[in-house]
Short mmCIF file of C-alpha atoms in Angstrom, two decimals:
data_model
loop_
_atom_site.label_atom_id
_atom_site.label_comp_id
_atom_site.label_asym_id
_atom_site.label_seq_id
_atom_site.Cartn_x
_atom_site.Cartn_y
_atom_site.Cartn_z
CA UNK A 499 -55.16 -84.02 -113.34
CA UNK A 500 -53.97 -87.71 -113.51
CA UNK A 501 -53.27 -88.46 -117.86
CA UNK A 502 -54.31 -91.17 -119.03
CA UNK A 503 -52.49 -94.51 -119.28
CA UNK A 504 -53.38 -97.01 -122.05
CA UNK A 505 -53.81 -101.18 -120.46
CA UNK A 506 -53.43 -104.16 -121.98
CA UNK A 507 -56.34 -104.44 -124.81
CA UNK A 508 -56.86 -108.36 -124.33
CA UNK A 509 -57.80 -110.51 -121.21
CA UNK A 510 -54.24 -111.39 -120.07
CA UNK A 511 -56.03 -114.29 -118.34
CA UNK A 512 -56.35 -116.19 -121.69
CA UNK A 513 -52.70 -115.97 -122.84
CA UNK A 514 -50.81 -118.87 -122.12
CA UNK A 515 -46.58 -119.20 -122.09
CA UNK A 516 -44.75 -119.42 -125.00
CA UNK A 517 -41.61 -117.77 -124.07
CA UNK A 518 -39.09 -117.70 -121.17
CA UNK A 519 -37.01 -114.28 -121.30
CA UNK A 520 -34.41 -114.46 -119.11
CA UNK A 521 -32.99 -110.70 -117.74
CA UNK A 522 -36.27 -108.38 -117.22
CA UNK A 523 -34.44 -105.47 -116.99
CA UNK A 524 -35.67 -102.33 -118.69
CA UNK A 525 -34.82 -102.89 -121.99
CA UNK A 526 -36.44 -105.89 -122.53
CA UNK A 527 -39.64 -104.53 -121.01
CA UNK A 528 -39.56 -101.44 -123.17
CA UNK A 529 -38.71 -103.78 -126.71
CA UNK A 530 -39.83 -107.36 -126.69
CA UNK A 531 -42.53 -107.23 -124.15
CA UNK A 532 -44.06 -104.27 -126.14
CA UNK A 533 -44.06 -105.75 -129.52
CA UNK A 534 -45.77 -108.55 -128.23
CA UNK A 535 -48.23 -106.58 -125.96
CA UNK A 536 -49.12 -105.14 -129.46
CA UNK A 537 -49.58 -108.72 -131.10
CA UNK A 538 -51.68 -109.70 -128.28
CA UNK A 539 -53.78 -106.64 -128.78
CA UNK A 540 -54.69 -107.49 -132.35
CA UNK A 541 -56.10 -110.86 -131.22
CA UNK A 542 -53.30 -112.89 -132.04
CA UNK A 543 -50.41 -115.07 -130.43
CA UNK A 544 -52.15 -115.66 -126.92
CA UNK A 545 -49.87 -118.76 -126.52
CA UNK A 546 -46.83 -116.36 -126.63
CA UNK A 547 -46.78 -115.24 -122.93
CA UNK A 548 -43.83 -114.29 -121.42
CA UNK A 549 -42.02 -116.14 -118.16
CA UNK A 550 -39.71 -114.22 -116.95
CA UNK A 551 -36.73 -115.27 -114.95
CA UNK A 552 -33.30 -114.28 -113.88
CA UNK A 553 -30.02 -115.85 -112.63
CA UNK A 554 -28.67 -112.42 -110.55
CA UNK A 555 -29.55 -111.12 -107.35
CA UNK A 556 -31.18 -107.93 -108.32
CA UNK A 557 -33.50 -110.29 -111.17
CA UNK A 558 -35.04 -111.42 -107.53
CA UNK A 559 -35.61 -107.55 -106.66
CA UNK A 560 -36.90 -106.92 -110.25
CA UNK A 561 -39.53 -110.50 -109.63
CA UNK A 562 -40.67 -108.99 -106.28
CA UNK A 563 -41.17 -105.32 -107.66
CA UNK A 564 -43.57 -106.66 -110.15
CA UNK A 565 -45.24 -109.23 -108.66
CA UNK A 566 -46.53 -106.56 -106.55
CA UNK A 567 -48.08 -105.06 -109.29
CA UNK A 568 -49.07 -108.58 -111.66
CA UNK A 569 -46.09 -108.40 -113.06
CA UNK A 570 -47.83 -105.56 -115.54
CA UNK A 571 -45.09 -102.65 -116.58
CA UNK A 572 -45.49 -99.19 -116.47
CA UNK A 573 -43.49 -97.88 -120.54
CA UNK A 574 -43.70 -94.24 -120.85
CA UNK A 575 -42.87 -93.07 -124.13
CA UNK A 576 -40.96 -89.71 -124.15
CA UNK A 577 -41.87 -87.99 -127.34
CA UNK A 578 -41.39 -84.45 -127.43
CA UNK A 579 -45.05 -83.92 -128.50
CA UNK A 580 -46.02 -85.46 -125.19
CA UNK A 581 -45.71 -88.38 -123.37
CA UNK A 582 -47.40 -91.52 -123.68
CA UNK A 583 -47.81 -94.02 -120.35
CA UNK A 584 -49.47 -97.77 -121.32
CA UNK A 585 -49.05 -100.95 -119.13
CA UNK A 586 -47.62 -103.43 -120.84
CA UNK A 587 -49.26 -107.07 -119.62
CA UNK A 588 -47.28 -109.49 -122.24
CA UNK A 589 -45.19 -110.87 -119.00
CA UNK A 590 -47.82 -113.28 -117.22
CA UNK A 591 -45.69 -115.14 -114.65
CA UNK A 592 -41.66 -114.29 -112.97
CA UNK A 593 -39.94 -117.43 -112.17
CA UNK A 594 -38.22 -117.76 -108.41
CA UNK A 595 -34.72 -116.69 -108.64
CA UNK A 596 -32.50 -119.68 -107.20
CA UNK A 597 -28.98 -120.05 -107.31
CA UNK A 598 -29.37 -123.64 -108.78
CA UNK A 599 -32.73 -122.28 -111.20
CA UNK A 600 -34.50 -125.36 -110.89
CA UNK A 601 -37.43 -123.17 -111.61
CA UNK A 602 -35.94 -121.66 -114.56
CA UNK A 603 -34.55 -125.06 -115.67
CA UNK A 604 -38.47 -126.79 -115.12
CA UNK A 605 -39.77 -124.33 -116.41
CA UNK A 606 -37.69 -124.27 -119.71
CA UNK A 607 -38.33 -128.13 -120.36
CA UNK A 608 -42.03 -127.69 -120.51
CA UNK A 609 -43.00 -128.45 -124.06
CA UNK A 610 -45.10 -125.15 -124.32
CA UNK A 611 -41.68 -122.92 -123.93
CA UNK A 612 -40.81 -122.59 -127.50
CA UNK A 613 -38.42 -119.72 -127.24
CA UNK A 614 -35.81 -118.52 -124.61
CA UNK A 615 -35.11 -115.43 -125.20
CA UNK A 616 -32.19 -113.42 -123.05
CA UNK A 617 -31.08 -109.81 -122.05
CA UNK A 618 -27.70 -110.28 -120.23
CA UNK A 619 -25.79 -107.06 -121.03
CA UNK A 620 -23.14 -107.11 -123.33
CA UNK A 621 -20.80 -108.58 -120.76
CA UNK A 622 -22.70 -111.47 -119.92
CA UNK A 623 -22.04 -113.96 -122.59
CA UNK A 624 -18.11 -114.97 -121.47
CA UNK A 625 -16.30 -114.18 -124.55
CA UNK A 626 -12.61 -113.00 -124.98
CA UNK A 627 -11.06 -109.93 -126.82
CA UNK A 628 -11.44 -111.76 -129.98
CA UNK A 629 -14.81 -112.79 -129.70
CA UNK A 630 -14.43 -116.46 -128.94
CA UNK A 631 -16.01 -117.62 -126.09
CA UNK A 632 -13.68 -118.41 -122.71
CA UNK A 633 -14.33 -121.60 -121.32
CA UNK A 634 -11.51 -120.90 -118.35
CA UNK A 635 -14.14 -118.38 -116.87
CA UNK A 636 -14.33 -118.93 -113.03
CA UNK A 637 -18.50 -118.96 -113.60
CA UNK A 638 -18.33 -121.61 -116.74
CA UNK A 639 -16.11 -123.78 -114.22
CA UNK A 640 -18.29 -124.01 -111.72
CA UNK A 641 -21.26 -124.84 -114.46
CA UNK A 642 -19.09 -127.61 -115.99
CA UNK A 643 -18.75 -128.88 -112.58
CA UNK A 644 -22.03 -128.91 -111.90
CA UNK A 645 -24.29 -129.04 -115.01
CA UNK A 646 -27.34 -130.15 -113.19
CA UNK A 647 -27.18 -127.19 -110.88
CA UNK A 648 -25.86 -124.69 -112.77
CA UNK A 649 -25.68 -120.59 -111.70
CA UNK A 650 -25.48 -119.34 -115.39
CA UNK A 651 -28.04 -119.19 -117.68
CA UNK A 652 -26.29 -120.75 -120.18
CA UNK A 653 -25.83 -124.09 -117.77
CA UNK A 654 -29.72 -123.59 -117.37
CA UNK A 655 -30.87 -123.71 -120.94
CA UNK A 656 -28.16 -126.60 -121.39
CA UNK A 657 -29.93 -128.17 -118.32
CA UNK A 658 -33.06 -127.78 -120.13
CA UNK A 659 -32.29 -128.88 -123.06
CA UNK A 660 -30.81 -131.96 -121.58
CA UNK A 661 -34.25 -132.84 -120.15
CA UNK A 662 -36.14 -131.92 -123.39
CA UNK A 663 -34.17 -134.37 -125.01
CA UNK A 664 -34.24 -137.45 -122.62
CA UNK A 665 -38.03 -136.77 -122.47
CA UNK A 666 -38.92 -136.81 -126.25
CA UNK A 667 -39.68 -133.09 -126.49
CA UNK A 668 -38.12 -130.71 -129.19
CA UNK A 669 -35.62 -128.12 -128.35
CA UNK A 670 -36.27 -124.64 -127.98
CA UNK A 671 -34.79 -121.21 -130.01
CA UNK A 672 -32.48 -119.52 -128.04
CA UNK A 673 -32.65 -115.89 -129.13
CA UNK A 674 -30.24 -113.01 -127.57
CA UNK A 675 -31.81 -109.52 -127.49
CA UNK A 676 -28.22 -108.23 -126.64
CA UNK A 677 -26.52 -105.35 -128.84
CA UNK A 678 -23.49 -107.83 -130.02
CA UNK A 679 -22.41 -108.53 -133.58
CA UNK A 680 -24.08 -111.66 -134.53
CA UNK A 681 -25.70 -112.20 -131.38
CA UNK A 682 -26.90 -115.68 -132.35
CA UNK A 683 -23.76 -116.99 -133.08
CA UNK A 684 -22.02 -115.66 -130.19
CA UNK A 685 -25.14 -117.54 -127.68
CA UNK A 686 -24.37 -120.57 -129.76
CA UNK A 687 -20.61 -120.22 -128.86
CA UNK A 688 -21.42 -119.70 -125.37
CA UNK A 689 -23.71 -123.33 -125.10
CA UNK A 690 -21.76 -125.34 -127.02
CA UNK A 691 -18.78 -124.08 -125.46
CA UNK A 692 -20.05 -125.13 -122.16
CA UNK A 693 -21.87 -127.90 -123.18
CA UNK A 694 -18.52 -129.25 -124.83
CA UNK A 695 -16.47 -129.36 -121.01
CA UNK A 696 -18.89 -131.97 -119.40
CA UNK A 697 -21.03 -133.70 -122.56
CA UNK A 698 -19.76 -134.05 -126.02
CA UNK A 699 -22.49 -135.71 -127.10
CA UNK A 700 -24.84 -132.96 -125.77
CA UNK A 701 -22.56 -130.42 -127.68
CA UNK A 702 -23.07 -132.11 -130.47
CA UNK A 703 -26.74 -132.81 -130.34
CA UNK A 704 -27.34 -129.13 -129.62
CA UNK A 705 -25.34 -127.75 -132.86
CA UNK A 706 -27.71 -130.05 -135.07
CA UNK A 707 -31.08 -129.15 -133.42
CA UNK A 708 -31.09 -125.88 -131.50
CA UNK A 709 -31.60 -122.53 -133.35
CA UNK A 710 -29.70 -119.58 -132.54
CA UNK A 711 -31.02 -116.80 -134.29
CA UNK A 712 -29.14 -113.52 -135.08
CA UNK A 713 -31.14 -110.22 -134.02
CA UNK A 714 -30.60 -106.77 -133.81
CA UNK A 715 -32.25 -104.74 -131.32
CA UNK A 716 -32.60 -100.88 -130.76
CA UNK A 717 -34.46 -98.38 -128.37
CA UNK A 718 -33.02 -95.96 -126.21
CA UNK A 719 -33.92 -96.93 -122.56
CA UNK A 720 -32.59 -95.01 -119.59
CA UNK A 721 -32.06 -96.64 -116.36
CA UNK A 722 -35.36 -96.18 -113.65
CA UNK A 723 -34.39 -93.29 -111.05
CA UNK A 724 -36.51 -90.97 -108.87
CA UNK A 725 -36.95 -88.69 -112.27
CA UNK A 726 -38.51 -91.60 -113.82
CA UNK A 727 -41.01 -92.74 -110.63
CA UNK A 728 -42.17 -89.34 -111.05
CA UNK A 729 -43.19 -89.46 -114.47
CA UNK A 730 -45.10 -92.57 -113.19
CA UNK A 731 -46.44 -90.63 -110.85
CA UNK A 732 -47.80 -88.06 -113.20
CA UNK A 733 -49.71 -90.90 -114.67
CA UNK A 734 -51.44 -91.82 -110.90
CA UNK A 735 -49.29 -94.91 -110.78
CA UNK A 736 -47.13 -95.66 -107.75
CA UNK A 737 -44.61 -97.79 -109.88
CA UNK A 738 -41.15 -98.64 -108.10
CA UNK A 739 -39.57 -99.89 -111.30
CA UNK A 740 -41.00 -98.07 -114.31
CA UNK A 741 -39.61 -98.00 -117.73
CA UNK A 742 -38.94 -95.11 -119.89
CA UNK A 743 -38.12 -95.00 -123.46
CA UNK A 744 -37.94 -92.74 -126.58
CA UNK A 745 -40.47 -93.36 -129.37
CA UNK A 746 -38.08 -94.93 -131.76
CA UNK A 747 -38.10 -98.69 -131.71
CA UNK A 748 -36.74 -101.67 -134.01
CA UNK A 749 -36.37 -105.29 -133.84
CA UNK A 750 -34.53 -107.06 -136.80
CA UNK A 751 -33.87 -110.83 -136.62
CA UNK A 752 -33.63 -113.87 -139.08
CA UNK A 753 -36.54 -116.29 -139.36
CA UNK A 754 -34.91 -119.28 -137.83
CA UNK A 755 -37.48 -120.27 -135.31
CA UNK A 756 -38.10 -124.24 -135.95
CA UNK A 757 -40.30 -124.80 -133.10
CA UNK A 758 -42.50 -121.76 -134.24
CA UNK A 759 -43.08 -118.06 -133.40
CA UNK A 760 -45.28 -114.93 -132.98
CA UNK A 761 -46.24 -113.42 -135.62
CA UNK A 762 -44.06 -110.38 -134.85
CA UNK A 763 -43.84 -108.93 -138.52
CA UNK A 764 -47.60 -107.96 -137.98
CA UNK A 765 -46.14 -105.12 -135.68
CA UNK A 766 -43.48 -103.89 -137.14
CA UNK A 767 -40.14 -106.63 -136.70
CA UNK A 768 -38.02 -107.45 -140.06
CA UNK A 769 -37.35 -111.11 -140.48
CA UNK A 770 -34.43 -110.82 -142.98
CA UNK A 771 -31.06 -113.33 -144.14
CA UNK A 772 -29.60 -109.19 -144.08
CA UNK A 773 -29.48 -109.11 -139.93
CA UNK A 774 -25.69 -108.55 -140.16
CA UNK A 775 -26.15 -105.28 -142.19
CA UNK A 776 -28.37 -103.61 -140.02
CA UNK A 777 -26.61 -104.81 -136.40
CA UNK A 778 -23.19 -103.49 -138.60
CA UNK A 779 -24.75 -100.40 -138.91
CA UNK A 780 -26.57 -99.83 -135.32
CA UNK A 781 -23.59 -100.99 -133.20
CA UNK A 782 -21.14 -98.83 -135.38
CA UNK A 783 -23.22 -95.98 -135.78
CA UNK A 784 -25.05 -95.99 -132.76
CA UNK A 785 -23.18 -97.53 -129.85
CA UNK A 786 -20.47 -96.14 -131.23
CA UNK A 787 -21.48 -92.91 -131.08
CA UNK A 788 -22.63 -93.86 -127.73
CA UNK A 789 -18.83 -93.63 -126.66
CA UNK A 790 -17.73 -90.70 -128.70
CA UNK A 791 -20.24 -88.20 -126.80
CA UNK A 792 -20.03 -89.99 -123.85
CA UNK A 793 -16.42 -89.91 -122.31
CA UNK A 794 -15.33 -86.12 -123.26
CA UNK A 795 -19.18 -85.25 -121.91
CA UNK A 796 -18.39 -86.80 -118.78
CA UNK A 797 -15.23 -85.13 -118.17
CA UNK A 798 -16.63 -82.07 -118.75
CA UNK A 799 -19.21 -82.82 -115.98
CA UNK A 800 -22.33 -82.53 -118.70
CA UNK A 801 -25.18 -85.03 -117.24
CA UNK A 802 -27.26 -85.51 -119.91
CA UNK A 803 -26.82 -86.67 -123.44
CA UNK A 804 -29.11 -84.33 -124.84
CA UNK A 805 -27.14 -81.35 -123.36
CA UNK A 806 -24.00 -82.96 -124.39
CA UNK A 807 -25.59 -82.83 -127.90
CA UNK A 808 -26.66 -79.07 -127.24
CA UNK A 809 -22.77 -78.66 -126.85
CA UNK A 810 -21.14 -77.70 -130.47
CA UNK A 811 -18.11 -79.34 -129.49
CA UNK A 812 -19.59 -82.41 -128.60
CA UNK A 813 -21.61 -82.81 -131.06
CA UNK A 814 -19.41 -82.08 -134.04
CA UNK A 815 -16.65 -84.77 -132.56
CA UNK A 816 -19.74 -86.88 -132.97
CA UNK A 817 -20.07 -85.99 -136.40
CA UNK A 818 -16.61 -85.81 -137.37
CA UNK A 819 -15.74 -89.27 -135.78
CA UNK A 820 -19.11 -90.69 -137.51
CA UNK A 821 -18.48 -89.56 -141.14
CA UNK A 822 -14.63 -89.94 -141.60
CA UNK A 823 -13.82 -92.84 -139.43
CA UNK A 824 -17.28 -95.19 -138.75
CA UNK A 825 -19.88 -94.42 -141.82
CA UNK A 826 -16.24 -95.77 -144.05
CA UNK A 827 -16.34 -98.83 -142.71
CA UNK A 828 -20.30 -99.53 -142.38
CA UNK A 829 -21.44 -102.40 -145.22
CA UNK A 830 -24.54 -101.22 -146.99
CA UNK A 831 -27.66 -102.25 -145.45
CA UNK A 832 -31.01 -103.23 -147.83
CA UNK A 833 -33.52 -100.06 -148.35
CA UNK A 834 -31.54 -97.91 -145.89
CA UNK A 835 -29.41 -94.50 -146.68
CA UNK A 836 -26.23 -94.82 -143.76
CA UNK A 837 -26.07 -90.36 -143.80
CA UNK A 838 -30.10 -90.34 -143.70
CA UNK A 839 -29.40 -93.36 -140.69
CA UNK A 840 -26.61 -91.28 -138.93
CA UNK A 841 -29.03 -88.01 -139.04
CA UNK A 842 -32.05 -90.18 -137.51
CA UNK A 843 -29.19 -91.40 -134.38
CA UNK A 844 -28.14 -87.16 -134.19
CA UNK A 845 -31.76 -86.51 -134.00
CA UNK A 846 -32.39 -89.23 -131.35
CA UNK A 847 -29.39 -88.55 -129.07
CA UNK A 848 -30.69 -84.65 -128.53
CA UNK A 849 -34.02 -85.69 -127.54
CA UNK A 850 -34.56 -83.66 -124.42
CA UNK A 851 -36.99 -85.86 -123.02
CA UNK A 852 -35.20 -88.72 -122.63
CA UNK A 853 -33.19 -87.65 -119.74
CA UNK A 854 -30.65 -90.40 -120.78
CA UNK A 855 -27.17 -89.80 -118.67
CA UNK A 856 -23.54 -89.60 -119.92
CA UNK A 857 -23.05 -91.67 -116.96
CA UNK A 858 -24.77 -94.13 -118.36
CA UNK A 859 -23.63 -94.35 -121.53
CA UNK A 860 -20.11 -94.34 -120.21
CA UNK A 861 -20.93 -97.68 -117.98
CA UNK A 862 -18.66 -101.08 -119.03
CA UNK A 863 -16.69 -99.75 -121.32
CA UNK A 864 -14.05 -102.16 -121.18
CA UNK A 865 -17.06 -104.75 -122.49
CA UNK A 866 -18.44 -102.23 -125.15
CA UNK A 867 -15.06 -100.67 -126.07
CA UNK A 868 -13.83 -104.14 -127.99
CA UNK A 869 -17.59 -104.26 -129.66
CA UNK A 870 -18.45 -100.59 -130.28
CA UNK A 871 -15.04 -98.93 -130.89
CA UNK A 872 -12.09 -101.01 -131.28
CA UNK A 873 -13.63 -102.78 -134.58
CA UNK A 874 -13.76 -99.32 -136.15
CA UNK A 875 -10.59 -98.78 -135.14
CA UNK A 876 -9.07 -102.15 -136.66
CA UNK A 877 -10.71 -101.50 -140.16
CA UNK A 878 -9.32 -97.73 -140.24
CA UNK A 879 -5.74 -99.16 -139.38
CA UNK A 880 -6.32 -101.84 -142.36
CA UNK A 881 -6.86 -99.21 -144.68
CA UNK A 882 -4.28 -97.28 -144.04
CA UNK A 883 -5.59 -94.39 -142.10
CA UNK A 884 -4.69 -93.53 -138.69
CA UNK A 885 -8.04 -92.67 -136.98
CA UNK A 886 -7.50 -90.05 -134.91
CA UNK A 887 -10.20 -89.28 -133.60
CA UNK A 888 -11.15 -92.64 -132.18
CA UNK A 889 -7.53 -92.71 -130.64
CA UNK A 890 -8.71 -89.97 -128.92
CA UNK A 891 -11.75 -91.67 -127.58
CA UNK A 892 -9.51 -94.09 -126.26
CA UNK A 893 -7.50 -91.67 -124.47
CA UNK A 894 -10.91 -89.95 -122.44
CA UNK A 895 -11.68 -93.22 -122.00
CA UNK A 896 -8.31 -94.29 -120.16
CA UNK A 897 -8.49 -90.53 -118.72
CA UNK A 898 -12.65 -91.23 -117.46
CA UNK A 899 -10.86 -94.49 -115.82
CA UNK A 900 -8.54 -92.22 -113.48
CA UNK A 901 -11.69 -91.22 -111.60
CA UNK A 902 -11.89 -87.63 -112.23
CA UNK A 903 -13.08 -85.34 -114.36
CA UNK A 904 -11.29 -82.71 -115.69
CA UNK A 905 -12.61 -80.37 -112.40
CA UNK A 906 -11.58 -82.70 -110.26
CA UNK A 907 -15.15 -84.36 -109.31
CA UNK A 908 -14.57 -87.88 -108.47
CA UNK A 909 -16.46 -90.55 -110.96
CA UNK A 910 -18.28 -93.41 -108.56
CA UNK A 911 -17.32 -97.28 -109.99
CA UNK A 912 -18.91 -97.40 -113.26
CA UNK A 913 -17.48 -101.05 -114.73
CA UNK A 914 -17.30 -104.40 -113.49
CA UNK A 915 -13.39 -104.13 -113.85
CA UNK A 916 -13.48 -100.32 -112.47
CA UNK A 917 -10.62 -101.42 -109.95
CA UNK A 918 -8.57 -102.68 -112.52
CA UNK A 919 -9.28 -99.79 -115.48
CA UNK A 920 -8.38 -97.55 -112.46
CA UNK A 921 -5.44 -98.90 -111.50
CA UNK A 922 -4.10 -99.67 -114.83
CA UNK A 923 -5.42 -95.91 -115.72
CA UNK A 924 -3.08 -94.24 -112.94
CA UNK A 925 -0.19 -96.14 -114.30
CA UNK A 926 -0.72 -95.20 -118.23
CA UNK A 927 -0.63 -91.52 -117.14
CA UNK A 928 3.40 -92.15 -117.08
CA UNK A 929 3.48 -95.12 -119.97
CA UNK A 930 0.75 -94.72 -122.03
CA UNK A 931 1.50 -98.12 -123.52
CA UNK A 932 -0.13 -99.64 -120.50
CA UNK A 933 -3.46 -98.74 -121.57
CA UNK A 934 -3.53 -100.47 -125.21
CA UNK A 935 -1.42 -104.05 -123.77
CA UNK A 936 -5.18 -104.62 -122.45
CA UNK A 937 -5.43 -107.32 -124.57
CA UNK A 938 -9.01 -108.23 -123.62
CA UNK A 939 -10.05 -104.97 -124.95
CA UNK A 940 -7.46 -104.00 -127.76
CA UNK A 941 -6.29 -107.44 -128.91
CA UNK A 942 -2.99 -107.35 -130.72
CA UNK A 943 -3.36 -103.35 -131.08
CA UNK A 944 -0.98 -102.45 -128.57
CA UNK A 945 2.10 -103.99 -130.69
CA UNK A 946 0.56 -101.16 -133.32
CA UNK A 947 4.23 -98.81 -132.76
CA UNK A 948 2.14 -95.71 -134.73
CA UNK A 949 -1.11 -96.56 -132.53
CA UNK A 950 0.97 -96.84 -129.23
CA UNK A 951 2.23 -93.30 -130.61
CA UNK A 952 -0.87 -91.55 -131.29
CA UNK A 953 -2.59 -92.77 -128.09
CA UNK A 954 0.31 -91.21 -126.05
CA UNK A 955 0.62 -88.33 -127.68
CA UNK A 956 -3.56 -87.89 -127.59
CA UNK A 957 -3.56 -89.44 -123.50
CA UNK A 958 -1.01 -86.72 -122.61
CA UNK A 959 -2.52 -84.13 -124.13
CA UNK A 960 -5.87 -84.72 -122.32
CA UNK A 961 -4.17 -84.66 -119.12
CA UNK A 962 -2.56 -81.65 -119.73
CA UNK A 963 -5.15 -79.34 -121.28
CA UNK A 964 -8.24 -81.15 -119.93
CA UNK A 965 -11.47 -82.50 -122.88
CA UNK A 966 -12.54 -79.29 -123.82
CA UNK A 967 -9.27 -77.92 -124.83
CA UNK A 968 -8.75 -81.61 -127.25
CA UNK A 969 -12.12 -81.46 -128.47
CA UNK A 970 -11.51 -78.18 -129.99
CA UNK A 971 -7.85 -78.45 -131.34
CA UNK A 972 -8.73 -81.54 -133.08
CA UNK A 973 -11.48 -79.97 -134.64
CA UNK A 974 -9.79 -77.28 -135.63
CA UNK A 975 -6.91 -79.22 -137.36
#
């Protein structure tokens, strides 16, 4: 018997656009689109539609997958209890994918876009090991070179903001939905910072009058796979691309919106001045802990996250890691216990339904090691205390990189730099000092002499006894 799926309760037909998002991938559709699917449904915000748009190659797959359906998505929330399918109709319209985005850019200088929003992976926002952003990258060239065709979507909302300006019209927000710390600062970095190689002026203007808001975003969202399209299919829908999530969701982000917003606190978003506690907290505790189950699970050849919770060894170098060298260093956050907030990610991570992989947690690490892990690291080291457990994360990290697990199955590409990590992998195994002189991930750790020491000493000894035989020596010591 086909279960019920809830639709959108408001005639999509009357909303109008408010928002461009670029990067519909499955977070966004499972967060953003949702809380404002909910507005909608109250009545309220109908001139908040979503535009969506991309500037990659499988954005244009994404468009055409949708469009086929009216650009509604299938969310399937995968409580325990049961699960709960709705179609979520807050995206009205998918801009053509171009490799100039003249749609995205025409679309973004219409006066009724008063927010650009953007999901572009951790990765995607051209900064270096220190944060900064790199104006020498090959893709920020190109832009500078040609601002008024630009391929990134940081030389289209420049574009756009260009032609807002010469036509009278007020900027735009531009709002990440990324996991980085202070998101809206780093987006700023990465506009100016472009806008500053071809157009002072514009640089300047768009400091003074463009607001970058700082957000922090969380809801575990697996990738879509044939698992997934059959949960659709449970639900009667024939869904190529649907989007499955776990029950928990939260949206924190600082009311900077000058040209307006929806009125998002009505379903459940904090607008707070506090946004840097709370993304503190979720990237340390939570993407964090992200890495620490997910390198010695994969090794191990354990699939899922939930079974790599199920493990005991697993889960108590989670715990370990989490309350002697990451809950230290986490800045209190307004109205929130950090143990009650570490039990809530423990509880989260074991879901069984989720059906999250290790695999996937374990994807481009060497953009979410320098984010997640390495500023845990620095603030340990600063203290005075050699954390050795997350030295050991970096070592089944390095180890992950070879390509193997400890059985000998070979790991498939799983980073944008996977060539690289391998390479430079195969050649730590003799000098482990290779691994940490990655500056774009480790910074100035690798001149560290007691790091470089630990790391070795940790490195070898996963080669030699494997991740299982680590995990439980160093929770024995």
């Amino acid at each position: 018997m086909t279960r019920t799926v809830a639709l959108p309760a408001y005639d999509r037909k009357a909303l109008t656009p408010g928002i461009v998002h670029i990067g519909v991938g499955n977070f966004h559709r499972a967060h953003q689109a949702v809380y404002l699917d909910d507005l909608f449904a109250l009545g309220e915000g109908h001139d908040w539609g979503i535009l969506g748009a991309g500037v990659r190659p499988t954005d244009a797959r994404m468009r055409e997958a949708l469009a086929a359906q009216d650009n509604l998505s299938t969310v399937i929330e995968l409580d325990p209890a049961g699960h709960r399918a709705r179609r979520v109709g807050a995206m009205i319209g998918f801009l053509p994918v171009e490799a100039d985005n003249a749609a995205l850019i025409e679309a973004m200088s219409d006066p009724r876009i008063r927010i650009v929003s953007l999901t572009v992976t951790e990765g995607g926002y051209y900064v270096d090991a220190s944060g900064a952003f790199d104006p020498t990258h090959p893709d920020i060239v190109a832009d500078a070179a040609r601002p008024s065709a630009p391929a990134t979507a940081f030389g289209a909302i420049l574009a756009a903001l260009r032609a807002r300006r010469a036509a009278g019209v007020a900027p735009f927000t531009v709002m990440s939905c990324d996991n980085l710390p202070g998101n809206g600062h780093v987006t700023r970095n990465a506009v100016v910072g472009l806008a500053e190689l071809f157009d002072a002026e514009l640089a300047a203007w768009v400091k003074s009058h463009v607001a970058f808001p700082n957000g922090m975003v969380d809801r575990i969202t697996p990738a879509t796979g044939p698992h997934e399209r059959e949960l659709a299919q449970g639900f009667g829908l024939a869904d190529p691309v649907p989007v499955t999530c776990e029950p928990f969701r939260q949206w924190v982000v600082e009311d900077h919106f000058p040209a307006g917003r929806p009125a998002l606190e009505k379903v459940g978003v904090t607008f707070t001045p506090h946004v840097h506690a709370y993304e503190a907290m979720k990237i340390r505790i939570l993407n964090g802990g992200h890495a620490v189950i997910a390198y010695p699970s994969a090794l191990m050849d354990i699939e899922f996250v939930h079974e790599a919770m199920a493990n005991p060894l697993v889960a108590a170098f989670l715990h370990r890691i989490e309350v002697e060298e990451i809950l230290p260093h986490v800045p209190p956050v307004p109205d929130t216990s950090i143990p009650a907030y570490l039990s809530l990610i423990e509880s989260r991570f074991s879901n069984p339904e989720i059906a999250d992989t290790t695999r996937r947690l374990c994807l481009d690490g060497s953009n979410r090691q320098p984010k997640f892990i390495v500023p845990s690291l620095r603030d340990n080291l600063a203290a005075g205390r050699m954390p050795k457990g997350l030295v050991l994360l970096s070592a089944l990290w390095c180890r992950y990189c070879f390509g193997t697990t400890d059985s000998g199955q070979v790991v498939a590409p799983n980073d944008p730099n996977w060539s690289a990590l391998q390479e430079r992998s195969k050649r730590a195994r003799a000098n482990p000092a290779e691994w940490l002189a990655m500056t774009e991930v480790y910074g100035d750790l690798g001149r560290h002499p007691a790091l470089v020491g630990e790391f070795g000493a940790a490195l070898e000894a996963v080669w030699r006894d494997g991740a299982e035989a680590v995990l439980r020596r160093f929770l024995a010591e």
